[in-house]
Amino acid sequence: MTGRPALWAAGSLAAAVADLTARPGMDADITVGPSGLLRRRIAAGERCDLFLSADLGHPLALARHGWASAVVRFAGNGLCALARPGLAVSPGTLLDVLLDPAVTVGTSTPGADPSGDYAWRLFAAADTLRPGARAALVAKARVLTGGEVPPAAPPGRHVYAWLVDGGQADLFLTYRTNAVAAIADNPALRMVDPPPALSVAASYALAVRRHAPASARRLALAILAPDGREVLQVHGFTTDG
C-alpha cells in the first residue's frame, strides 16, 4: 500500500484534481469515474481515503453507514445543453427542441452518475410546465455516458464533443464545465443554459474516510482552502457556498 492517499473523484473533476494534486505535498493515487459507481465500489470495501462526488447523496450514503464522519460541500456546477452545430435552439426554445421527435437527446446514466440524475430532474421540472414532458423525455433520452463501460473517444478528443460530432446526440445534457471543455475541442458546438424554470444546480461534496491517513485530511483541507477554491474556479466550478 502506498503512503499517498487514495483520492476518488467524479469524472467531471478530473482536470481540476490533476492540478490540485500537482502541488508539492498534495500528490495522491487518483481514481476518477461516475460518482455512483465509485460509491458502490467504496461500499464494497475498495480503498478510498478521500471521495469527491458530483452530488451530496453518494457521500451522505457512505456517511450514514459509518464510512465517513462528515460530508462537506466544496463546489457547484450546473446542467446545460451542448448543441450540435447548426441546431436552432436558445434558452427560450430549449424545451420545444428537447421534445421535438426529430431531435436526439443524450444524457449520462441515472443512478450511476449524478449528471444523469440531474438530467432527470430537468425532465421532472419540464413536466410542471408541460404535463407528460417527463415521460416523453425519459423515453427518448439516449443514455450514452456514465456506465460501467465508458465510451472510448479517440485520443485527444473530448468525449462529449466526439459523441455530438458523431451524431449520437443533437443535444447533450451535461455539466457546464463539460460543455466548456467540449467547445474547446470543437468551437462549432454551442452551450445553451436552461431557462430559470428548468435550471438544475449541481452540488459537489467531499468526504474523508474514518481513520484515513493524515495526508488525506491535509488534501481535503487544501481543496477547501482559498488556493484550492481558485483551482476549481479556473476549471469552471463555483465555490460560493
PDB file of C-alpha atoms in Angstrom:
ATOM      1  CA  MET A   1       0.000   0.000   0.000  1.00  0.00           C
ATOM      2  CA  THR A   2       1.349   3.383  -0.989  1.00  0.00           C
ATOM      3  CA  GLY A   3       1.768   6.144   1.582  1.00  0.00           C
ATOM      4  CA  ARG A   4      -0.145   8.521  -0.643  1.00  0.00           C
ATOM      5  CA  PRO A   5      -3.865   8.957  -0.030  1.00  0.00           C
ATOM      6  CA  ALA A   6      -6.314   7.240  -2.357  1.00  0.00           C
ATOM      7  CA  LEU A   7      -8.358  10.045  -3.903  1.00  0.00           C
ATOM      8  CA  TRP A   8     -11.509   9.054  -5.780  1.00  0.00           C
ATOM      9  CA  ALA A   9     -13.270  11.772  -7.743  1.00  0.00           C
ATOM     10  CA  ALA A  10     -16.142  12.369 -10.138  1.00  0.00           C
ATOM     11  CA  GLY A  11     -15.046  12.284 -13.764  1.00  0.00           C
ATOM     12  CA  SER A  12     -16.033  15.919 -14.254  1.00  0.00           C
ATOM     13  CA  LEU A  13     -13.355  16.820 -11.700  1.00  0.00           C
ATOM     14  CA  ALA A  14     -10.516  15.010 -13.472  1.00  0.00           C
ATOM     15  CA  ALA A  15      -8.684  18.086 -14.777  1.00  0.00           C
ATOM     16  CA  ALA A  16      -9.175  20.056 -11.565  1.00  0.00           C
ATOM     17  CA  VAL A  17      -7.969  17.149  -9.429  1.00  0.00           C
ATOM     18  CA  ALA A  18      -4.863  16.782 -11.601  1.00  0.00           C
ATOM     19  CA  ASP A  19      -3.998  20.423 -10.924  1.00  0.00           C
ATOM     20  CA  LEU A  20      -4.867  20.245  -7.227  1.00  0.00           C
ATOM     21  CA  THR A  21      -2.640  17.225  -6.650  1.00  0.00           C
ATOM     22  CA  ALA A  22       0.246  18.579  -8.730  1.00  0.00           C
ATOM     23  CA  ARG A  23       1.208  20.948  -5.944  1.00  0.00           C
ATOM     24  CA  PRO A  24       4.040  19.977  -3.562  1.00  0.00           C
ATOM     25  CA  GLY A  25       2.907  17.579  -0.844  1.00  0.00           C
ATOM     26  CA  MET A  26      -0.555  17.112  -2.354  1.00  0.00           C
ATOM     27  CA  ASP A  27       0.081  14.067  -4.549  1.00  0.00           C
ATOM     28  CA  ALA A  28      -2.359  11.161  -4.393  1.00  0.00           C
ATOM     29  CA  ASP A  29      -3.334   7.912  -6.078  1.00  0.00           C
ATOM     30  CA  ILE A  30      -6.238   9.106  -8.224  1.00  0.00           C
ATOM     31  CA  THR A  31      -9.273   7.198  -9.468  1.00  0.00           C
ATOM     32  CA  VAL A  32     -11.938   9.021 -11.474  1.00  0.00           C
ATOM     33  CA  GLY A  33     -15.331   7.860 -12.671  1.00  0.00           C
ATOM     34  CA  PRO A  34     -19.082   8.268 -12.227  1.00  0.00           C
ATOM     35  CA  SER A  35     -19.779   9.106  -8.590  1.00  0.00           C
ATOM     36  CA  GLY A  36     -22.472   6.480  -8.158  1.00  0.00           C
ATOM     37  CA  LEU A  37     -20.254   3.693  -9.434  1.00  0.00           C
ATOM     38  CA  LEU A  38     -17.383   4.907  -7.237  1.00  0.00           C
ATOM     39  CA  ARG A  39     -19.682   4.936  -4.187  1.00  0.00           C
ATOM     40  CA  ARG A  40     -20.689   1.313  -4.866  1.00  0.00           C
ATOM     41  CA  ARG A  41     -17.051   0.260  -5.039  1.00  0.00           C
ATOM     42  CA  ILE A  42     -16.228   2.110  -1.813  1.00  0.00           C
ATOM     43  CA  ALA A  43     -19.195   0.499  -0.071  1.00  0.00           C
ATOM     44  CA  ALA A  44     -17.945  -2.901  -1.290  1.00  0.00           C
ATOM     45  CA  GLY A  45     -14.657  -2.324   0.525  1.00  0.00           C
ATOM     46  CA  GLU A  46     -12.218  -0.933  -2.026  1.00  0.00           C
ATOM     47  CA  ARG A  47      -9.735   1.509  -0.565  1.00  0.00           C
ATOM     48  CA  CYS A  48     -10.599   5.177  -0.868  1.00  0.00           C
ATOM     49  CA  ASP A  49      -9.386   7.786   1.617  1.00  0.00           C
ATOM     50  CA  LEU A  50     -10.966  10.919   0.128  1.00  0.00           C
ATOM     51  CA  PHE A  51     -14.114  10.880  -2.017  1.00  0.00           C
ATOM     52  CA  LEU A  52     -15.055  13.862  -4.195  1.00  0.00           C
ATOM     53  CA  SER A  53     -18.559  13.373  -5.521  1.00  0.00           C
ATOM     54  CA  ALA A  54     -20.598  15.342  -8.055  1.00  0.00           C
ATOM     55  CA  ASP A  55     -23.532  15.251  -5.657  1.00  0.00           C
ATOM     56  CA  LEU A  56     -24.344  15.197  -1.967  1.00  0.00           C
ATOM     57  CA  GLY A  57     -26.268  11.933  -1.965  1.00  0.00           C
ATOM     58  CA  HIS A  58     -23.486   9.430  -2.576  1.00  0.00           C
ATOM     59  CA  PRO A  59     -21.091  10.658   0.153  1.00  0.00           C
ATOM     60  CA  LEU A  60     -24.034  11.078   2.538  1.00  0.00           C
ATOM     61  CA  ALA A  61     -24.981   7.450   1.923  1.00  0.00           C
ATOM     62  CA  LEU A  62     -21.460   6.378   2.850  1.00  0.00           C
ATOM     63  CA  ALA A  63     -21.518   8.581   5.950  1.00  0.00           C
ATOM     64  CA  ARG A  64     -24.800   7.044   7.103  1.00  0.00           C
ATOM     65  CA  HIS A  65     -23.084   3.655   7.085  1.00  0.00           C
ATOM     66  CA  GLY A  66     -20.121   4.953   9.091  1.00  0.00           C
ATOM     67  CA  TRP A  67     -17.559   5.235   6.303  1.00  0.00           C
ATOM     68  CA  ALA A  68     -17.088   8.961   6.943  1.00  0.00           C
ATOM     69  CA  SER A  69     -17.974  11.257   9.819  1.00  0.00           C
ATOM     70  CA  ALA A  70     -18.809  14.384   7.804  1.00  0.00           C
ATOM     71  CA  VAL A  71     -19.763  15.476   4.295  1.00  0.00           C
ATOM     72  CA  VAL A  72     -18.764  18.962   3.091  1.00  0.00           C
ATOM     73  CA  ARG A  73     -19.985  20.804   0.004  1.00  0.00           C
ATOM     74  CA  PHE A  74     -16.977  22.251  -1.805  1.00  0.00           C
ATOM     75  CA  ALA A  75     -18.087  23.261  -5.301  1.00  0.00           C
ATOM     76  CA  GLY A  76     -21.010  23.815  -7.602  1.00  0.00           C
ATOM     77  CA  ASN A  77     -21.759  23.205 -11.247  1.00  0.00           C
ATOM     78  CA  GLY A  78     -24.830  23.470 -13.438  1.00  0.00           C
ATOM     79  CA  LEU A  79     -26.629  21.474 -16.088  1.00  0.00           C
ATOM     80  CA  CYS A  80     -26.737  22.796 -19.637  1.00  0.00           C
ATOM     81  CA  ALA A  81     -27.402  21.544 -23.146  1.00  0.00           C
ATOM     82  CA  LEU A  82     -24.480  21.012 -25.505  1.00  0.00           C
ATOM     83  CA  ALA A  83     -25.885  21.590 -29.008  1.00  0.00           C
ATOM     84  CA  ARG A  84     -24.597  20.305 -32.313  1.00  0.00           C
ATOM     85  CA  PRO A  85     -23.554  22.821 -34.955  1.00  0.00           C
ATOM     86  CA  GLY A  86     -26.480  24.257 -36.866  1.00  0.00           C
ATOM     87  CA  LEU A  87     -29.194  23.281 -34.409  1.00  0.00           C
ATOM     88  CA  ALA A  88     -31.550  26.220 -33.854  1.00  0.00           C
ATOM     89  CA  VAL A  89     -32.022  26.367 -30.089  1.00  0.00           C
ATOM     90  CA  SER A  90     -31.969  29.032 -27.384  1.00  0.00           C
ATOM     91  CA  PRO A  91     -32.833  29.071 -23.691  1.00  0.00           C
ATOM     92  CA  GLY A  92     -36.368  30.136 -24.586  1.00  0.00           C
ATOM     93  CA  THR A  93     -36.887  27.311 -27.092  1.00  0.00           C
ATOM     94  CA  LEU A  94     -34.907  24.605 -25.293  1.00  0.00           C
ATOM     95  CA  LEU A  95     -37.938  22.667 -24.069  1.00  0.00           C
ATOM     96  CA  ASP A  96     -39.560  22.721 -27.511  1.00  0.00           C
ATOM     97  CA  VAL A  97     -36.354  21.420 -29.082  1.00  0.00           C
ATOM     98  CA  LEU A  98     -35.873  18.737 -26.427  1.00  0.00           C
ATOM     99  CA  LEU A  99     -39.402  17.478 -27.088  1.00  0.00           C
ATOM    100  CA  ASP A 100     -39.044  17.572 -30.874  1.00  0.00           C
ATOM    101  CA  PRO A 101     -39.248  13.925 -32.045  1.00  0.00           C
ATOM    102  CA  ALA A 102     -36.603  14.637 -34.669  1.00  0.00           C
ATOM    103  CA  VAL A 103     -34.045  15.805 -32.088  1.00  0.00           C
ATOM    104  CA  THR A 104     -31.937  13.217 -30.288  1.00  0.00           C
ATOM    105  CA  VAL A 105     -31.133  13.906 -26.622  1.00  0.00           C
ATOM    106  CA  GLY A 106     -28.102  12.437 -24.864  1.00  0.00           C
ATOM    107  CA  THR A 107     -27.635  12.061 -21.110  1.00  0.00           C
ATOM    108  CA  SER A 108     -25.442  10.270 -18.628  1.00  0.00           C
ATOM    109  CA  THR A 109     -26.653   7.280 -16.603  1.00  0.00           C
ATOM    110  CA  PRO A 110     -29.118   7.999 -13.761  1.00  0.00           C
ATOM    111  CA  GLY A 111     -28.183   6.259 -10.536  1.00  0.00           C
ATOM    112  CA  ALA A 112     -24.602   5.632 -11.635  1.00  0.00           C
ATOM    113  CA  ASP A 113     -23.692   9.220 -12.493  1.00  0.00           C
ATOM    114  CA  PRO A 114     -25.194  12.352 -10.888  1.00  0.00           C
ATOM    115  CA  SER A 115     -25.156  14.070 -14.279  1.00  0.00           C
ATOM    116  CA  GLY A 116     -27.841  11.624 -15.345  1.00  0.00           C
ATOM    117  CA  ASP A 117     -29.782  12.257 -12.143  1.00  0.00           C
ATOM    118  CA  TYR A 118     -29.632  15.998 -12.796  1.00  0.00           C
ATOM    119  CA  ALA A 119     -30.929  15.464 -16.344  1.00  0.00           C
ATOM    120  CA  TRP A 120     -33.890  13.535 -14.924  1.00  0.00           C
ATOM    121  CA  ARG A 121     -34.520  16.464 -12.550  1.00  0.00           C
ATOM    122  CA  LEU A 122     -34.717  18.726 -15.581  1.00  0.00           C
ATOM    123  CA  PHE A 123     -37.220  16.292 -17.112  1.00  0.00           C
ATOM    124  CA  ALA A 124     -39.299  16.483 -13.920  1.00  0.00           C
ATOM    125  CA  ALA A 125     -39.184  20.278 -14.000  1.00  0.00           C
ATOM    126  CA  ALA A 126     -40.337  20.170 -17.626  1.00  0.00           C
ATOM    127  CA  ASP A 127     -43.348  18.158 -16.538  1.00  0.00           C
ATOM    128  CA  THR A 128     -44.531  21.030 -14.345  1.00  0.00           C
ATOM    129  CA  LEU A 129     -44.546  23.243 -17.433  1.00  0.00           C
ATOM    130  CA  ARG A 130     -45.982  20.671 -19.807  1.00  0.00           C
ATOM    131  CA  PRO A 131     -47.676  17.625 -18.308  1.00  0.00           C
ATOM    132  CA  GLY A 132     -46.333  14.499 -19.968  1.00  0.00           C
ATOM    133  CA  ALA A 133     -42.972  16.056 -20.823  1.00  0.00           C
ATOM    134  CA  ARG A 134     -41.079  13.945 -18.303  1.00  0.00           C
ATOM    135  CA  ALA A 135     -42.337  10.654 -19.706  1.00  0.00           C
ATOM    136  CA  ALA A 136     -41.622  11.783 -23.256  1.00  0.00           C
ATOM    137  CA  LEU A 137     -38.090  12.885 -22.420  1.00  0.00           C
ATOM    138  CA  VAL A 138     -37.260   9.768 -20.404  1.00  0.00           C
ATOM    139  CA  ALA A 139     -38.500   7.638 -23.294  1.00  0.00           C
ATOM    140  CA  LYS A 140     -36.387   9.420 -25.912  1.00  0.00           C
ATOM    141  CA  ALA A 141     -33.205  10.027 -23.894  1.00  0.00           C
ATOM    142  CA  ARG A 142     -30.108   8.219 -25.096  1.00  0.00           C
ATOM    143  CA  VAL A 143     -28.014   7.191 -22.095  1.00  0.00           C
ATOM    144  CA  LEU A 144     -24.537   7.483 -23.567  1.00  0.00           C
ATOM    145  CA  THR A 145     -22.090   8.053 -20.701  1.00  0.00           C
ATOM    146  CA  GLY A 146     -21.627   7.267 -17.022  1.00  0.00           C
ATOM    147  CA  GLY A 147     -21.981   3.499 -17.256  1.00  0.00           C
ATOM    148  CA  GLU A 148     -19.702   0.622 -16.316  1.00  0.00           C
ATOM    149  CA  VAL A 149     -18.033   0.790 -19.748  1.00  0.00           C
ATOM    150  CA  PRO A 150     -17.359   4.423 -20.757  1.00  0.00           C
ATOM    151  CA  PRO A 151     -17.386   5.404 -24.432  1.00  0.00           C
ATOM    152  CA  ALA A 152     -13.891   5.348 -25.851  1.00  0.00           C
ATOM    153  CA  ALA A 153     -13.243   8.669 -27.544  1.00  0.00           C
ATOM    154  CA  PRO A 154     -10.214   8.818 -29.842  1.00  0.00           C
ATOM    155  CA  PRO A 155      -7.027  10.185 -28.286  1.00  0.00           C
ATOM    156  CA  GLY A 156      -7.149  13.947 -27.976  1.00  0.00           C
ATOM    157  CA  ARG A 157     -10.930  14.180 -28.383  1.00  0.00           C
ATOM    158  CA  HIS A 158     -13.265  15.310 -25.617  1.00  0.00           C
ATOM    159  CA  VAL A 159     -15.857  12.576 -25.162  1.00  0.00           C
ATOM    160  CA  TYR A 160     -18.913  14.869 -25.312  1.00  0.00           C
ATOM    161  CA  ALA A 161     -17.654  16.709 -28.393  1.00  0.00           C
ATOM    162  CA  TRP A 162     -16.899  13.373 -30.033  1.00  0.00           C
ATOM    163  CA  LEU A 163     -20.358  11.963 -29.271  1.00  0.00           C
ATOM    164  CA  VAL A 164     -22.177  15.022 -30.587  1.00  0.00           C
ATOM    165  CA  ASP A 165     -19.903  15.306 -33.632  1.00  0.00           C
ATOM    166  CA  GLY A 166     -20.564  11.627 -34.340  1.00  0.00           C
ATOM    167  CA  GLY A 167     -24.329  12.116 -34.416  1.00  0.00           C
ATOM    168  CA  GLN A 168     -25.045  10.278 -31.161  1.00  0.00           C
ATOM    169  CA  ALA A 169     -26.987  13.288 -29.858  1.00  0.00           C
ATOM    170  CA  ASP A 170     -28.205  16.596 -31.242  1.00  0.00           C
ATOM    171  CA  LEU A 171     -28.405  17.934 -27.689  1.00  0.00           C
ATOM    172  CA  PHE A 172     -26.419  16.506 -24.783  1.00  0.00           C
ATOM    173  CA  LEU A 173     -27.498  17.405 -21.243  1.00  0.00           C
ATOM    174  CA  THR A 174     -24.299  17.687 -19.258  1.00  0.00           C
ATOM    175  CA  TYR A 175     -22.399  19.885 -16.832  1.00  0.00           C
ATOM    176  CA  ARG A 176     -21.440  23.384 -17.888  1.00  0.00           C
ATOM    177  CA  THR A 177     -17.786  22.523 -17.189  1.00  0.00           C
ATOM    178  CA  ASN A 178     -18.026  19.559 -19.594  1.00  0.00           C
ATOM    179  CA  ALA A 179     -19.623  21.758 -22.242  1.00  0.00           C
ATOM    180  CA  VAL A 180     -16.823  24.332 -21.956  1.00  0.00           C
ATOM    181  CA  ALA A 181     -14.237  21.586 -22.471  1.00  0.00           C
ATOM    182  CA  ALA A 182     -16.197  20.127 -25.403  1.00  0.00           C
ATOM    183  CA  ILE A 183     -16.400  23.531 -27.085  1.00  0.00           C
ATOM    184  CA  ALA A 184     -12.644  23.932 -26.668  1.00  0.00           C
ATOM    185  CA  ASP A 185     -12.400  20.696 -28.690  1.00  0.00           C
ATOM    186  CA  ASN A 186     -14.922  21.848 -31.317  1.00  0.00           C
ATOM    187  CA  PRO A 187     -15.779  25.576 -31.254  1.00  0.00           C
ATOM    188  CA  ALA A 188     -18.746  24.954 -33.582  1.00  0.00           C
ATOM    189  CA  LEU A 189     -20.624  23.351 -30.682  1.00  0.00           C
ATOM    190  CA  ARG A 190     -22.775  25.619 -28.508  1.00  0.00           C
ATOM    191  CA  MET A 191     -23.720  25.672 -24.844  1.00  0.00           C
ATOM    192  CA  VAL A 192     -27.352  26.504 -24.087  1.00  0.00           C
ATOM    193  CA  ASP A 193     -28.271  27.292 -20.489  1.00  0.00           C
ATOM    194  CA  PRO A 194     -31.783  26.204 -19.494  1.00  0.00           C
ATOM    195  CA  PRO A 195     -34.307  28.917 -18.644  1.00  0.00           C
ATOM    196  CA  PRO A 196     -34.869  29.516 -14.904  1.00  0.00           C
ATOM    197  CA  ALA A 197     -37.830  27.127 -14.729  1.00  0.00           C
ATOM    198  CA  LEU A 198     -35.631  24.279 -15.979  1.00  0.00           C
ATOM    199  CA  SER A 199     -32.391  25.265 -14.254  1.00  0.00           C
ATOM    200  CA  VAL A 200     -30.695  22.484 -12.272  1.00  0.00           C
ATOM    201  CA  ALA A 201     -27.787  23.211  -9.926  1.00  0.00           C
ATOM    202  CA  ALA A 202     -25.215  20.561  -9.048  1.00  0.00           C
ATOM    203  CA  SER A 203     -23.604  20.449  -5.597  1.00  0.00           C
ATOM    204  CA  TYR A 204     -20.237  18.676  -5.239  1.00  0.00           C
ATOM    205  CA  ALA A 205     -19.297  17.242  -1.846  1.00  0.00           C
ATOM    206  CA  LEU A 206     -16.283  15.600  -0.269  1.00  0.00           C
ATOM    207  CA  ALA A 207     -15.928  13.058   2.496  1.00  0.00           C
ATOM    208  CA  VAL A 208     -12.827  11.685   4.239  1.00  0.00           C
ATOM    209  CA  ARG A 209     -12.781   8.052   5.327  1.00  0.00           C
ATOM    210  CA  ARG A 210     -12.764   7.438   9.062  1.00  0.00           C
ATOM    211  CA  HIS A 211      -9.209   6.608  10.162  1.00  0.00           C
ATOM    212  CA  ALA A 212      -7.803   7.812   6.829  1.00  0.00           C
ATOM    213  CA  PRO A 213      -4.144   8.865   6.898  1.00  0.00           C
ATOM    214  CA  ALA A 214      -3.362  12.459   7.817  1.00  0.00           C
ATOM    215  CA  SER A 215      -2.351  13.083   4.204  1.00  0.00           C
ATOM    216  CA  ALA A 216      -5.995  12.608   3.122  1.00  0.00           C
ATOM    217  CA  ARG A 217      -7.196  15.170   5.642  1.00  0.00           C
ATOM    218  CA  ARG A 218      -4.495  17.612   4.532  1.00  0.00           C
ATOM    219  CA  LEU A 219      -5.573  17.186   0.919  1.00  0.00           C
ATOM    220  CA  ALA A 220      -9.234  17.761   1.834  1.00  0.00           C
ATOM    221  CA  LEU A 221      -8.319  20.946   3.688  1.00  0.00           C
ATOM    222  CA  ALA A 222      -6.212  22.105   0.738  1.00  0.00           C
ATOM    223  CA  ILE A 223      -9.200  21.689  -1.586  1.00  0.00           C
ATOM    224  CA  LEU A 224     -11.369  23.735   0.776  1.00  0.00           C
ATOM    225  CA  ALA A 225      -8.708  26.446   1.227  1.00  0.00           C
ATOM    226  CA  PRO A 226      -8.621  29.609  -0.926  1.00  0.00           C
ATOM    227  CA  ASP A 227      -5.894  28.217  -3.195  1.00  0.00           C
ATOM    228  CA  GLY A 228      -7.903  25.067  -3.809  1.00  0.00           C
ATOM    229  CA  ARG A 229     -11.055  27.050  -4.494  1.00  0.00           C
ATOM    230  CA  GLU A 230      -9.118  29.122  -7.016  1.00  0.00           C
ATOM    231  CA  VAL A 231      -8.088  25.988  -8.911  1.00  0.00           C
ATOM    232  CA  LEU A 232     -11.712  24.835  -9.020  1.00  0.00           C
ATOM    233  CA  GLN A 233     -12.814  28.234 -10.306  1.00  0.00           C
ATOM    234  CA  VAL A 234     -10.215  28.109 -13.085  1.00  0.00           C
ATOM    235  CA  HIS A 235     -11.862  24.886 -14.240  1.00  0.00           C
ATOM    236  CA  GLY A 236     -15.313  26.475 -14.262  1.00  0.00           C
ATOM    237  CA  PHE A 237     -16.706  25.362 -10.916  1.00  0.00           C
ATOM    238  CA  THR A 238     -18.373  27.741  -8.493  1.00  0.00           C
ATOM    239  CA  THR A 239     -17.188  27.831  -4.891  1.00  0.00           C
ATOM    240  CA  ASP A 240     -19.547  30.343  -3.335  1.00  0.00           C
ATOM    241  CA  GLY A 241     -21.191  28.039  -0.808  1.00  0.00           C
TER     242      GLY A 241
END
